[in-house]
XYZ file of C-alpha atoms in Angstrom:
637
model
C 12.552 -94.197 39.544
C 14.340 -94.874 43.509
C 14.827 -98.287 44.144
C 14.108 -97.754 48.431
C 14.556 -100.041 51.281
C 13.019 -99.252 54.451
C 14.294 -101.331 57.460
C 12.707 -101.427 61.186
C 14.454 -101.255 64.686
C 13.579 -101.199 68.105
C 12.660 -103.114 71.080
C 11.344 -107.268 70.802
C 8.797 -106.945 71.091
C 7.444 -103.386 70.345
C 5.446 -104.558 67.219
C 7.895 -104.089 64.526
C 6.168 -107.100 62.269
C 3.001 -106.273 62.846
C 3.506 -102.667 61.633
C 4.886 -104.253 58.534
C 2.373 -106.689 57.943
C -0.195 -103.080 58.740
C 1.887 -101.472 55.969
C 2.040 -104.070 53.355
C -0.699 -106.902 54.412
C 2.190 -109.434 54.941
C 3.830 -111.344 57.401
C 7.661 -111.055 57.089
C 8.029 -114.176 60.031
C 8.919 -116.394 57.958
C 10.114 -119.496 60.194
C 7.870 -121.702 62.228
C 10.006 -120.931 65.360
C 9.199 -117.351 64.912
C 5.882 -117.513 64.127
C 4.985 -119.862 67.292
C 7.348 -117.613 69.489
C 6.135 -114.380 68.473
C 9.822 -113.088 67.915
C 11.505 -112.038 64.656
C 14.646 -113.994 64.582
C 16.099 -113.844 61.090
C 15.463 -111.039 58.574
C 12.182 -110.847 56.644
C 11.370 -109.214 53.930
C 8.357 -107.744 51.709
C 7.153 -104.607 50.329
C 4.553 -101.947 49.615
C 3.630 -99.661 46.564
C 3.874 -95.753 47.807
C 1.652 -93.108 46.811
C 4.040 -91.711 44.282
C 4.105 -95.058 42.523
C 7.327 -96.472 43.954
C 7.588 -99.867 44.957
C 9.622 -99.750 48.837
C 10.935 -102.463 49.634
C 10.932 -103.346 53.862
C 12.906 -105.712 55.385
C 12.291 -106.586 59.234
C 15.095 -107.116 61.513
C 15.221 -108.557 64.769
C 15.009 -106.819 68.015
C 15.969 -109.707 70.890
C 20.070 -109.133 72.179
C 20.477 -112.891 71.207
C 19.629 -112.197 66.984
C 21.830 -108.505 67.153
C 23.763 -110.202 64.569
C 20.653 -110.665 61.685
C 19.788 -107.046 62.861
C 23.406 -105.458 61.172
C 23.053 -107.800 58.287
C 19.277 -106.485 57.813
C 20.883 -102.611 57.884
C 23.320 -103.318 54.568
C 21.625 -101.430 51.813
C 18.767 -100.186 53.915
C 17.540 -96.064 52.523
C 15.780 -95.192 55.606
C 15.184 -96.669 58.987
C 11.472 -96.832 60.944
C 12.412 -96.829 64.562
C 9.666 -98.413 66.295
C 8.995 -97.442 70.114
C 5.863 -99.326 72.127
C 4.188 -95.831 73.737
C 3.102 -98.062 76.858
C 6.717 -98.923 77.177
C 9.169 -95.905 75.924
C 12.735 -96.577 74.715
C 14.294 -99.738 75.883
C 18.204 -100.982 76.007
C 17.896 -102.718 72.829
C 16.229 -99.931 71.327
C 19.071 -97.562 72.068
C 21.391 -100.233 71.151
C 20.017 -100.116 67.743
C 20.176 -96.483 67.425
C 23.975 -97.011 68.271
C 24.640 -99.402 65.227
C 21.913 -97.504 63.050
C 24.116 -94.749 63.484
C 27.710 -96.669 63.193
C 26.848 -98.068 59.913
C 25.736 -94.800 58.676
C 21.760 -95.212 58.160
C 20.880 -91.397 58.879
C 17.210 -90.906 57.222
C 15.142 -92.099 59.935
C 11.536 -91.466 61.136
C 10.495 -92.741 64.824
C 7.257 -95.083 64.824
C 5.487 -94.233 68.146
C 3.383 -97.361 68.250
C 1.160 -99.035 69.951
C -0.865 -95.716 70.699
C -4.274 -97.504 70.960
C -3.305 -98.798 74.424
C -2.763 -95.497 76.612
C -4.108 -91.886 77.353
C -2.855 -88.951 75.400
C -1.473 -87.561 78.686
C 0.896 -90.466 78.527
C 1.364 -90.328 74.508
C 2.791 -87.034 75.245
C 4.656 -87.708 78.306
C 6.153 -90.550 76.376
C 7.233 -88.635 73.234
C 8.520 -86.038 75.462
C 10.841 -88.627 77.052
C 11.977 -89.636 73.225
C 13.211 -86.495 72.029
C 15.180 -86.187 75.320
C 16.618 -89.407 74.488
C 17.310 -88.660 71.263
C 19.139 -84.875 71.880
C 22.369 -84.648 70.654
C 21.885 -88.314 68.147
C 21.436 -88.737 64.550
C 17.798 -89.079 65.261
C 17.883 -85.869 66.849
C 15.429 -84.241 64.421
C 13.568 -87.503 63.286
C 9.711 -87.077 62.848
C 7.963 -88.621 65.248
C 4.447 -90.566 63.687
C 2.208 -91.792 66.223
C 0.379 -95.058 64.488
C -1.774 -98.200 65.783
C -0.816 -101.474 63.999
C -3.294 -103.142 65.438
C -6.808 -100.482 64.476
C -4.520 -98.972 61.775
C -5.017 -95.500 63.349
C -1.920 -93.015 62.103
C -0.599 -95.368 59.163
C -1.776 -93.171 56.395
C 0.112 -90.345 57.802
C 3.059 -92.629 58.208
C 3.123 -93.926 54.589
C 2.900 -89.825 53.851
C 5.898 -89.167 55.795
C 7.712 -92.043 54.259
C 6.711 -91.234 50.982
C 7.760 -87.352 51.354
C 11.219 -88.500 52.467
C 11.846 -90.869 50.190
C 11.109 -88.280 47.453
C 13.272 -85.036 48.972
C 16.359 -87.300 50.832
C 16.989 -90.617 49.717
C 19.666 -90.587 47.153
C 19.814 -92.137 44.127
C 22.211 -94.964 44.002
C 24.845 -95.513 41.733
C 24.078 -97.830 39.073
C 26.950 -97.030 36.809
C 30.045 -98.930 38.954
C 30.670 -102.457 39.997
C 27.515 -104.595 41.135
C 27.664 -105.785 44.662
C 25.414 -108.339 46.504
C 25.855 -108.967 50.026
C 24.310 -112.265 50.859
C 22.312 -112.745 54.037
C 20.252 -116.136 52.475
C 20.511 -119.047 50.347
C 18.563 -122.001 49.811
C 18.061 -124.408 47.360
C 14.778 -125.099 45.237
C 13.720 -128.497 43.944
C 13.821 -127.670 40.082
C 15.923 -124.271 40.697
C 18.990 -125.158 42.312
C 20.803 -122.408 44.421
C 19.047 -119.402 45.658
C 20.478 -116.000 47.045
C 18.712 -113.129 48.281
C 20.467 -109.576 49.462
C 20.068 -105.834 49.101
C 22.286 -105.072 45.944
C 24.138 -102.247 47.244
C 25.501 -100.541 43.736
C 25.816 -101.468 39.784
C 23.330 -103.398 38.104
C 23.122 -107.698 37.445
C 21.793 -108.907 34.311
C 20.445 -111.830 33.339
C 23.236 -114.360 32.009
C 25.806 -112.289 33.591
C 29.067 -114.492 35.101
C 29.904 -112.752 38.132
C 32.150 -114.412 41.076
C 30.942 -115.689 44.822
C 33.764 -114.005 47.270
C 35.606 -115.149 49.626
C 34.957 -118.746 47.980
C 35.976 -118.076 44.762
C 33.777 -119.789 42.408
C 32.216 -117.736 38.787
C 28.071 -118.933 38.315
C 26.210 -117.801 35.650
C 22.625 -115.823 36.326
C 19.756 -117.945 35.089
C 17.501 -115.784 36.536
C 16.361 -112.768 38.856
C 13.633 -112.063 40.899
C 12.359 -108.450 42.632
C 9.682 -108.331 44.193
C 8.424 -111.689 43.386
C 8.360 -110.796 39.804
C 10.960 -112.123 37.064
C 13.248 -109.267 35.718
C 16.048 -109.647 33.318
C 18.217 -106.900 35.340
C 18.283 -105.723 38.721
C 19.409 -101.860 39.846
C 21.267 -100.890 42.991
C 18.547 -100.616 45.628
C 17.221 -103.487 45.087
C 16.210 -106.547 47.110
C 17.234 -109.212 44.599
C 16.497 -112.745 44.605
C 18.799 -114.445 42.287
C 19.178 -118.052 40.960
C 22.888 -119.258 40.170
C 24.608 -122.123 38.858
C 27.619 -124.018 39.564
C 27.342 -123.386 43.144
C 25.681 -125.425 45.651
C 23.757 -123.710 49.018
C 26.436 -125.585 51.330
C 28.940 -123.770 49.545
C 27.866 -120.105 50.337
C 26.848 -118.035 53.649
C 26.120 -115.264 54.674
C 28.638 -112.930 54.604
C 29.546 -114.181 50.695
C 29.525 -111.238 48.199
C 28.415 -111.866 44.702
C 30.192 -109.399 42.545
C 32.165 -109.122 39.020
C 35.318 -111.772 38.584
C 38.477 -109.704 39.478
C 36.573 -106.571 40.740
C 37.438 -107.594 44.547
C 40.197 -109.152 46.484
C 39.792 -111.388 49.507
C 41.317 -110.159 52.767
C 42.024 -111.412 56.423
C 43.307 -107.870 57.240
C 41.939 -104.511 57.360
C 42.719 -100.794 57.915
C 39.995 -98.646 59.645
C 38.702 -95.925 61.682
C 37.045 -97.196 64.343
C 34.961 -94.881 66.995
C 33.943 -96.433 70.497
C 30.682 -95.106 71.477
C 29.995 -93.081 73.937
C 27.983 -95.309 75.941
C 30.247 -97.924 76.192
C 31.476 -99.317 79.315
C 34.845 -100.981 77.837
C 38.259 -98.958 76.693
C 39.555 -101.233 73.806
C 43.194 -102.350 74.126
C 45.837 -103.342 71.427
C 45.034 -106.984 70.518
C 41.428 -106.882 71.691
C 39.366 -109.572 70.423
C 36.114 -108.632 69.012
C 32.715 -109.588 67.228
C 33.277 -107.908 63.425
C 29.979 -106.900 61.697
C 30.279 -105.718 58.307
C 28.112 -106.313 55.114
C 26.296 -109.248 55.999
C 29.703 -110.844 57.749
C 30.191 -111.649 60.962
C 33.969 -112.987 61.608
C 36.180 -112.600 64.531
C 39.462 -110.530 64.647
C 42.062 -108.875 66.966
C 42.439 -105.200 67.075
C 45.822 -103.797 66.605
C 45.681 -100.389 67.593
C 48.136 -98.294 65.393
C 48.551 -94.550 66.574
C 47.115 -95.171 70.779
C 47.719 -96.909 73.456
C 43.907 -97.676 74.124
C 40.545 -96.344 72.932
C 38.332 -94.905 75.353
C 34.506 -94.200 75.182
C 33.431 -91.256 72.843
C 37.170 -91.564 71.227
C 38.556 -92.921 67.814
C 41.524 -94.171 66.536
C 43.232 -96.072 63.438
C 43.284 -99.777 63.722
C 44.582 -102.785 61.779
C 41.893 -105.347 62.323
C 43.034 -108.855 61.564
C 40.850 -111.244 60.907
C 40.345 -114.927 62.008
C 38.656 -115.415 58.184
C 38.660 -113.923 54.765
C 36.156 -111.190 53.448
C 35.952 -109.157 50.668
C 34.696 -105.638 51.480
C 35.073 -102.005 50.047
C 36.790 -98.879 50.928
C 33.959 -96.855 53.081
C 31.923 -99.643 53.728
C 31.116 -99.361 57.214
C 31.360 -101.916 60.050
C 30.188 -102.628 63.900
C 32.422 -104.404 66.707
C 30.954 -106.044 69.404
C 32.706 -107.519 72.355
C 33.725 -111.197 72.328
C 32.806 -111.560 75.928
C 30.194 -111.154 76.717
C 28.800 -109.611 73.588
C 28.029 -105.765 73.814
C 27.902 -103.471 70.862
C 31.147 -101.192 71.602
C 31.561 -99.172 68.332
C 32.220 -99.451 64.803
C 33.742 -96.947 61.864
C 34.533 -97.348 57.865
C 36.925 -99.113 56.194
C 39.666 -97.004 55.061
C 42.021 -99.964 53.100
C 40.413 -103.256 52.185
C 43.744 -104.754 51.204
C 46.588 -103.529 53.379
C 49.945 -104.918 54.383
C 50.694 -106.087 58.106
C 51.573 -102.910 60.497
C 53.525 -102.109 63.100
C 52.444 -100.247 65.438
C 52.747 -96.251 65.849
C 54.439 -96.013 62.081
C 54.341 -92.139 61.464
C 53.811 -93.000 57.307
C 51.443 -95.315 57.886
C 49.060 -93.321 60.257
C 49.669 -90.591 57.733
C 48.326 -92.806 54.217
C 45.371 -93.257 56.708
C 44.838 -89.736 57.471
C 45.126 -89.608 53.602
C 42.515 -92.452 53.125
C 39.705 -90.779 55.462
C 39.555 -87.641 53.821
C 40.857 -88.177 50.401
C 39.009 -89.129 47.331
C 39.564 -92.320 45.238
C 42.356 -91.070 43.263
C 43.840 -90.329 46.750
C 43.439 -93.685 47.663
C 44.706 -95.142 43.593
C 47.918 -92.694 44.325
C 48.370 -94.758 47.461
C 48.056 -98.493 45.824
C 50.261 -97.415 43.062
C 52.929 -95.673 45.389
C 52.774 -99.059 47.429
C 53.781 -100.928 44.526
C 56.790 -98.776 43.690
C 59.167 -102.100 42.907
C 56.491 -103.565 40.234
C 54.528 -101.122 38.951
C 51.212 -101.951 39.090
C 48.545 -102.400 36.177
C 45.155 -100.972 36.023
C 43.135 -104.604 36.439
C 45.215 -105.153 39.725
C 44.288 -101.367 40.638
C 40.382 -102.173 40.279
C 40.897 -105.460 41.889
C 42.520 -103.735 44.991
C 40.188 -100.895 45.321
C 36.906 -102.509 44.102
C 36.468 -99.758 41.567
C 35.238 -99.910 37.764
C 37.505 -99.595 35.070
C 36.583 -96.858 34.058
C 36.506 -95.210 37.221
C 40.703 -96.418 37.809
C 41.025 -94.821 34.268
C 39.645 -91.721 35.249
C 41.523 -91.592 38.569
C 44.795 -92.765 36.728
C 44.097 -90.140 33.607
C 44.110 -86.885 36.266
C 47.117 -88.521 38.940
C 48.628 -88.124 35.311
C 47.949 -85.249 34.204
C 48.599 -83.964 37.795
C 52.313 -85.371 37.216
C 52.366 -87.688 40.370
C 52.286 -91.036 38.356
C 53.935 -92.438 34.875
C 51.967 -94.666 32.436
C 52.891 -97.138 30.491
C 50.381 -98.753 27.577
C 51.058 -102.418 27.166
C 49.367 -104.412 24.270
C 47.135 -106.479 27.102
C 46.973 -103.575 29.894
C 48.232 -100.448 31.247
C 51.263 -100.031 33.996
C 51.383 -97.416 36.415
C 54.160 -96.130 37.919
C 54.698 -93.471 40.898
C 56.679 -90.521 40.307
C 58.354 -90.817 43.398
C 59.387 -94.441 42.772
C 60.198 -93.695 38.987
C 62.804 -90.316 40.143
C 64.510 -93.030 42.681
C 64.916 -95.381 40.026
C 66.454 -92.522 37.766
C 68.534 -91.900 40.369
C 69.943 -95.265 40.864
C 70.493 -95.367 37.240
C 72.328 -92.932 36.748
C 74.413 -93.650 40.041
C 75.432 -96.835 38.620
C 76.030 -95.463 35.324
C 78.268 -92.916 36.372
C 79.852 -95.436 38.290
C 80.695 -97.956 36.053
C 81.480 -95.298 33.463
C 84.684 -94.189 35.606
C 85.721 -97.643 36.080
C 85.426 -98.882 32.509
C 85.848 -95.843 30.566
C 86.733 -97.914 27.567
C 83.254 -99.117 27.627
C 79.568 -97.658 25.882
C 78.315 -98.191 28.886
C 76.442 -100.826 31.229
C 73.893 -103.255 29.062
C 70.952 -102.475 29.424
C 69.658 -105.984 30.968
C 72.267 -106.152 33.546
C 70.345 -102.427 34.587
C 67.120 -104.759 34.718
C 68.033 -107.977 36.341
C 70.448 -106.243 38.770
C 67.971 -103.568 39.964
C 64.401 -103.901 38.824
C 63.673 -107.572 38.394
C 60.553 -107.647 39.511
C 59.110 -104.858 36.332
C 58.322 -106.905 33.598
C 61.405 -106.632 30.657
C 59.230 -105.281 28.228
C 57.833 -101.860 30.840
C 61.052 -101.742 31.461
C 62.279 -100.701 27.869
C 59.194 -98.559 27.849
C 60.592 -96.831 31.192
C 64.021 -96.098 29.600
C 62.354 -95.323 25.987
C 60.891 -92.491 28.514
C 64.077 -91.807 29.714
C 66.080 -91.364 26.383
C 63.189 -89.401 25.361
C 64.204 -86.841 28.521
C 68.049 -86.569 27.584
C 68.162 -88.326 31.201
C 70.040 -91.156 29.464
C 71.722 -92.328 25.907
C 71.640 -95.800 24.374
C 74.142 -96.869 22.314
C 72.263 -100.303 20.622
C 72.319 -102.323 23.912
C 74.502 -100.573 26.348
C 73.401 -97.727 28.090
C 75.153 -94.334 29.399
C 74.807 -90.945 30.822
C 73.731 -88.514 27.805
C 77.456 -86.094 27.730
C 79.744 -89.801 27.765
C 81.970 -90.571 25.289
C 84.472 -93.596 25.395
C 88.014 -92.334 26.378
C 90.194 -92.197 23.621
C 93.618 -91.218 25.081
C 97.050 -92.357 24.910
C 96.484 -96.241 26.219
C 93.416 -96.377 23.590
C 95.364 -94.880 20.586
C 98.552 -97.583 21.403
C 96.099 -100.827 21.601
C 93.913 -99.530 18.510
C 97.105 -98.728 16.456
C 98.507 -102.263 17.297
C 95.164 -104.265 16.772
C 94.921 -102.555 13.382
C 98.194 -102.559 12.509
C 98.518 -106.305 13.162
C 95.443 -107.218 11.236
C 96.217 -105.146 8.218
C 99.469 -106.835 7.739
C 98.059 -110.132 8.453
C 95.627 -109.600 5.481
C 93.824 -112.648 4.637
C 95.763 -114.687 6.843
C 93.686 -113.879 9.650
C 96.052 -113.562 13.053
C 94.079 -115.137 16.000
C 93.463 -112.001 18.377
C 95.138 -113.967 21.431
C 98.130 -114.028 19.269
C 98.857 -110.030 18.833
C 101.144 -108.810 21.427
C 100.080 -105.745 23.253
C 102.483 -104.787 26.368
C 101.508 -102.541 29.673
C 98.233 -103.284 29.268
C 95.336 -104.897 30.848
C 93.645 -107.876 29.212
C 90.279 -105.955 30.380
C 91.005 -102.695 28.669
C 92.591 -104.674 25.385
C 89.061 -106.519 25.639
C 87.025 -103.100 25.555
C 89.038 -101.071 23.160
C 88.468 -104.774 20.549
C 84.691 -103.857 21.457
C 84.475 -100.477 20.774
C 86.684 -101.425 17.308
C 83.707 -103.741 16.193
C 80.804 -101.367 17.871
C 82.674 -98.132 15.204
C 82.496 -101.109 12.607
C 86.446 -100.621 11.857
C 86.989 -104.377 12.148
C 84.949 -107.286 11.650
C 84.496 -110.829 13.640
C 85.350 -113.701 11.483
C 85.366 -116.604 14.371
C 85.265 -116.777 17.954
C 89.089 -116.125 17.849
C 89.750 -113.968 14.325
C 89.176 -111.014 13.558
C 90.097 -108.673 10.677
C 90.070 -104.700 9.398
C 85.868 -104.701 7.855
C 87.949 -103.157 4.724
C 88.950 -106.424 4.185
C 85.754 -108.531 4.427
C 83.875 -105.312 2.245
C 86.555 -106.595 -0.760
C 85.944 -110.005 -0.368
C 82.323 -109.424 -0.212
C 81.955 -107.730 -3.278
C 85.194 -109.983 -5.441
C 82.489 -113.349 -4.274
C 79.722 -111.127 -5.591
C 81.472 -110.865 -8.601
C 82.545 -114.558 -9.140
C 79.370 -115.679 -8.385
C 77.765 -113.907 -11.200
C 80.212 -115.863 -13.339
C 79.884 -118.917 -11.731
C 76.778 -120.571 -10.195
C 78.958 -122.194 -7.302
C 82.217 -121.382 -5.474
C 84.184 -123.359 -3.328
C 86.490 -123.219 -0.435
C 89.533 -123.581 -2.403
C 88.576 -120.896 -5.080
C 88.097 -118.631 -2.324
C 91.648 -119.847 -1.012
C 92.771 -119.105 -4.289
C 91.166 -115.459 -4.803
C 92.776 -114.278 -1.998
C 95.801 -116.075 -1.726
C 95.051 -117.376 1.700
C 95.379 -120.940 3.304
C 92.107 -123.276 3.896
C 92.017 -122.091 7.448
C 91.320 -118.860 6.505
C 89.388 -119.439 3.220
C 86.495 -121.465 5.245
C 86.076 -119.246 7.803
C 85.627 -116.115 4.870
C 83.047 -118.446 3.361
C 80.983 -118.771 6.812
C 81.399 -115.304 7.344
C 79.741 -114.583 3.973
C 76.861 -117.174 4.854
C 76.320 -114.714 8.143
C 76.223 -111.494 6.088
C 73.475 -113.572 3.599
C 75.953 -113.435 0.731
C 76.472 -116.949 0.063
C 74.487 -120.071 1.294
C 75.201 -123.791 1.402
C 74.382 -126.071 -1.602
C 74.533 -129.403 -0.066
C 78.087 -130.026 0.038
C 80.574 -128.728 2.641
C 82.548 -126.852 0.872
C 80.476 -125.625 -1.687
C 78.648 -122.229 -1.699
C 75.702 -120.603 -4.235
C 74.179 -117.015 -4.043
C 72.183 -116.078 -1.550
């Protein structure tokens, strides 16, 4: 079953709500003012039951210059358009001004409504129609039907609900249910008993009864307690749809039009955009760099500068890229469409699509930047994903963020991120809570500045295993989370791009040098602890000459890393021979003996009490002995 919405536009005056209220038997004025002036100034709504048994919904937007505004809000979500022209008075300048935004915003089933045909000849009927298409050459409308109808006798309406009912059946599109819900808000009220009321056209996904969903730009989560389409009480609501809903937690004063009800985290509010934005032909202004303008998008209406980023001006009939920054926040969508009007005095003077709902600030005439648009136009939503995760090439960038930015479903970012994988242009990374992407690009620089600074520091400390692996992290990637990170070099071992020797890291062929200055400081660090034996020399105190303290400081390390000496305190140090026979002679006595003390040990290995102690800590570190209580005193582990 199509969910359809039919909207009107023409001339004030040209009998727009009184075809309506032909078509469904009601009257969509729904204000005093307008009822009393005769005028349609806000949007109305109702609906009528088509042959087919389809329930089209109709929403009728105003036609006076003054309510231009309420007529782009009326055109979100709309299926199909019924252009109504008066035949005693042919097209007029807000009729063709509505063709202009009809066709800006992308509304391209449309059938013209020749009405009013009761009050002239058929010379003139033809004469008039005549005039339309001639109008009409060369437009979206070009090949519209034209249905000649009375409101007023009701003469022609059957065939009109015909024609509607054969294009709703062979063009309108389904819509897509599957992805994110979206509501753009063009009323709220409150009801005694009720609370807060919205209405809108829900332009994709579904909404669901009980459902917590989030009020954009404002911020606030509200529960459904209930939904309403077409007057009747539904527990879920389809793209399509004109939805009333009633939320909680949010008061009326807190929302207008322009709000966008949609899931928490599925949007992200912006007071910049990125678009393509074509100045119609008909306009009488060239747009300038830091032009202020009317913006019309959704049911928002905000002000903002253009900054025009690849020309020095926009002329009628041309396009260009522009950075629109805005004078509020939004929250929109890739492709939605938009209208600009002048600020002064306001004239429609073109419109385009969004092309990146969350950009950074530009400067003008930036080759890459005009090129990621170019990208952005005609690519798909992977395209755009590739973009948002090559943007992020100092962070990485996790898949929630990635839906947030692009106002996709997850499982349309997984989708995207699953083939820009396979494809080899980005790295992922599974984390317990969510998934890290990674650009190619921005992970083959990274190599490279690894392995730069490990080749580097390998030449100047070649006594070394390497740099540790957190000094690679905090000195050049401190914004990736510790954790990626290990997965990223994990990755990287895994590729013989890099070794890891427990903490330290090096390039895959390195080996510590071992030449003549290493052999000479080894040889006397060993030499001097094997004849010290149990009297533990203090490392300070063995004399090594013509040589660095540095290098006597790695060549120690790489002693303890090879396990060929042991640290006993901060300052001693002895062959791990040594501590292996003690370890296994305190084994021994404590199978004899339930307890052993510091002067035992002392006494085992004919040692002072400076060195005895610090054997007996060393054992307590190696979980051979513990501490009984006493100071001195040690049991089993």
């Amino acid at each position: 079953m199509k969910h359809i919405i039919i909207g009107t536009a023409g001339h004030i005056d040209h009998g727009k709500t009184t075809l309506i209220k032909a078509l469904t038997g009601r009257n969509t004025d729904r204000w005093e003012e307008e009822q009393r002036r005769g005028i349609t100034i806000d949007l109305g709504f109702t609906w009528f039951d088509l042959p087919g048994g389809d329930r089209a919904g109709i929403i009728d937007v105003p036609g006076h210059e003054k309510f231009i505004n309420n007529m782009v809000a009326g055109v979100v979500g709309m299926d199909m358009v019924l252009l109504v022209v008066a035949a005693d008075e042919g097209i007029m300048p807000q009729t063709r001004e509505h063709m202009d935004i009809l066709n800006l915003l992308g509304i391209e089933k449309s059938i013209i409504v020749l009405n009013k045909c009761d009050l002239v000849e058929e010379d003139w009927l033809e004469l008039v129609e005549e005039e339309i298409r001639e109008e009409l050459a060369g437009t979206f409308l070009e090949k519209a039907p034209v249905v000649r109808v009375s409101a007023a006798t009701g003469e022609g309406l059957p065939h009109l609900v015909d024609v509607i009912q054969k294009m709703a059946e062979e063009e309108v599109e389904e819509k897509d249910t599957a992805t994110i819900p979206r509501l753009p808000i063009d009323r709220a009220f409150s009801l005694s008993g009720f609370g807060t009321i919205i209405t809108g056209t829900l332009l994709s996904g579904t909404i669901t009864k009980d459902d917590t969903l989030e009020m954009y730009p404002i911020g606030k989560s509200s529960k459904i307690r209930s939904i309403q389409v077409h007057g009747e009480d539904v527990e879920k609501c389809y793209a399509g749809q004109r939805v009333a809903i009633n939320l909680s937690n949010i008061k009326k004063r807190e929302i207008s039009r322009g709000c966008v009800l949609a899931p928490p985290d599925s949007m992200k509010n912006t007071d910049l955009l990125d678009v393509k934005m074509q100045i119609l032909d008909s306009s009488m202004r060239v747009l300038t760099n830091h032009t202020r303008l009317h913006l019309f998008t959704g049911t928002s209406e905000i002000l903002c500068r253009a900054v025009l980023l690849d020309k020095e001006e926009i002329g009628p009939g041309e396009s260009g890229y522009v950075q629109l920054r805005l004078e509020e926040e939004i929250a929109v969508k890739k492709g939605d469409k938009f209208v600009v009007r002048f600020y002064s005095p306001m004239e429609t003077i073109g419109g385009g699509v969004v092309l990146e709902p969350n950009p950074a600030v530009h400067r003008r005439f930036q080759q890459q930047v005009i090129e990621d648009l170019e990208r952005k136009e005609s690519g798909s939503t992977a395209d755009v994903v590739e973009m948002h995760v090559r943007s992020h090439g100092e962070t990485m960038i996790t898949l929630s963020e990635l839906a947030k930015l692009t106002a996709l479903t997850g499982e349309e970012i997984a989708r995207d991120v699953e083939d820009l994988e396979k494809e080899g242009v980005i790295l992922v990374f599974p984390m317990r809570k969510d998934t890290y992407v990674w650009h190619r690009q921005a992970a083959v620089q990274a190599r490279e500045k690894i392995l730069a600074e490990l080749e580097k520091y390998e030449k100047r400390y070649p006594y070394r295993y390497g740099v540790k692996k957190a000094q690679i992290h905090t000195g050049f990637f401190p914004k990736i989370k510790p954790n990626v990170f290990d997965l990223y070099i994990s990755r990287l071992e895994e590729e013989n791009v890099v070794k890891r020797v427990d903490e330290f890291l090096c390039t895959p062929d390195y080996q510590v040098c071992k030449d003549d200055t290493y052999q000479k400081v080894s040889e006397t660090l060993l030499g001097a602890m094997e004849k010290a034996g149990f009297d533990f020399v203090r490392y300070g105190e063995i004399p090594v000459k013509g040589v660095s303290q540095e290098v006597e400081d790695d060549i120690l390390n790489i002693l303890l890393e090879e396990k060929k000496i042991v640290k006993v305190t901060e300052e001693m140090y002895t062959l791990s021979a040594y501590m292996e026979q003690a370890k296994e002679k305190i084994k021994e006595r404590l199978k004899e003996e339930p307890v052993i003390t510091i002067a035992q040990v002392r006494d085992m290995f004919q040692t002072s009490r400076k060195s005895a102690k610090p054997i007996l800590e060393y054992m307590d570190t190696v979980k051979v002995t513990r501490k009984t209580g006493a100071e001195s005193e040690r049991v089993a582990y």
